[in-house]
Amino acid sequence: MAAMKEVIVGIDIGGTNTVIGVFDEQLKAIGQDRFPTLSEFPNRTDNPVSYLDELAKQVRKLLAAYAPESRLAAAGMGVPGQVDGGKGMVYDATNLGWDHVPLARLVQHRLNCPVFIEHDVRTITLGEALAGAAKGRKDVICVTLGTGVAAGIMVNGALVAGSDFCAGEIGHDDVQGLEYVCNCGKVGCLETIASAPGVVRLAREAVGSNSGETLLSDSPEGITAHSVYLAAIHGDEVAAGIFRKIAEALGQKLSTAVALLNPEIIIVGGGLANAGSVLLTPLSDYLFSKFPAYRGKLEIVRSELGDAAGLIGAAHHAAKRIGRI
Ligand SMILES: [Zn+2]
């Protein structure tokens, strides 16, 4: 009798949706689905029972549909929060209302397989390093620009979590000259501009201050990060200037990271990465103006896996932890 096939489940928990995927022995995706993340917020909890029951139900449904004859070898999860992957603990996930949740153990009970968790920006980084833009690379920085900003750091093939599991929280490092109040309560954090809401904020401000003729003044209320991008690629100087300002603020932070870590590649992901060269060209220009010797050595690229990076990374994280890769 042939040995039973094994599958791995990847789980990417987002503030809005949770995406789950089944992966075969070669870590190829064979099926995926999503369901709304039931936030416990504003009541903080250390045991989000209704969410975890729903998660287990959805995983079982997915396995029955795509891998009915297979054995579940492990599950990997990416979580937006302060995560101790070694202990399987989520100390804090503000947007989910989670506080000291022993997540790996709680999910393990429900799925009857080993469960490994990690901060989502780190699973994204692992996904890009093992199956995406940084395939085969060992020294990687992956920065995600979405509603917030965070960076995943890989040094010599190992993800860096930091002493308090907060490594890479670059979004809350302040930028000189910025005075916007951040959601975290501090003033001038990078993510007050280098994020989708940040683009809108800068665009509205540019329109209000009459910084020059711009397509954006046609409908100031309807401005989105995407409309600013569209204006920029149509030659709108004010819109392009917004992306240059963001690229420079991000570049300042990343240049320190480059000096400290000497990465081979910097990957830019998250929704704002869709701006492509509008953002990446001024970012590269800035970094190579600071480090001319790295031109031709350090690569600065857009995420290859896009929205799927977290899911693919979560599955690879589990596969790595059980020694399959
Ligand atoms: Zn902040």
Coordinates of N, CA and C and ligand atoms in Angstrom, one line a residue, residues 171-173 182-186 189 191-192, ligand 1:
G171 N 7.8 51.1 11.2 CA 6.7 52.0 10.9 C 6.5 53.1 12.0
H172 N 7.0 52.7 13.2 CA 6.8 53.7 14.3 C 8.1 54.4 14.7
D173 N 9.0 54.4 13.8 CA 10.2 55.2 14.0 C 9.9 56.5 13.4
C182 N 0.3 59.7 15.0 CA 0.1 58.3 14.6 C -1.0 57.6 15.4
N183 N -1.5 56.5 14.9 CA -2.4 55.7 15.7 C -1.9 55.2 17.0
C184 N -0.5 55.1 17.0 CA 0.1 54.6 18.3 C 0.3 55.7 19.3
G185 N -0.1 56.9 19.0 CA 0.0 58.0 19.9 C 1.2 58.9 19.8
K186 N 2.2 58.4 19.1 CA 3.4 59.2 18.9 C 3.2 60.1 17.7
C189 N 5.5 59.4 13.1 CA 5.9 58.0 12.7 C 5.9 57.8 11.2
E191 N 4.9 55.5 9.4 CA 3.6 55.0 8.7 C 2.6 56.1 8.6
T192 N 2.8 57.3 9.2 CA 1.8 58.3 9.0 C 1.8 58.9 7.5
Ligands
ZN1 ZN 3.3 55.2 15.4

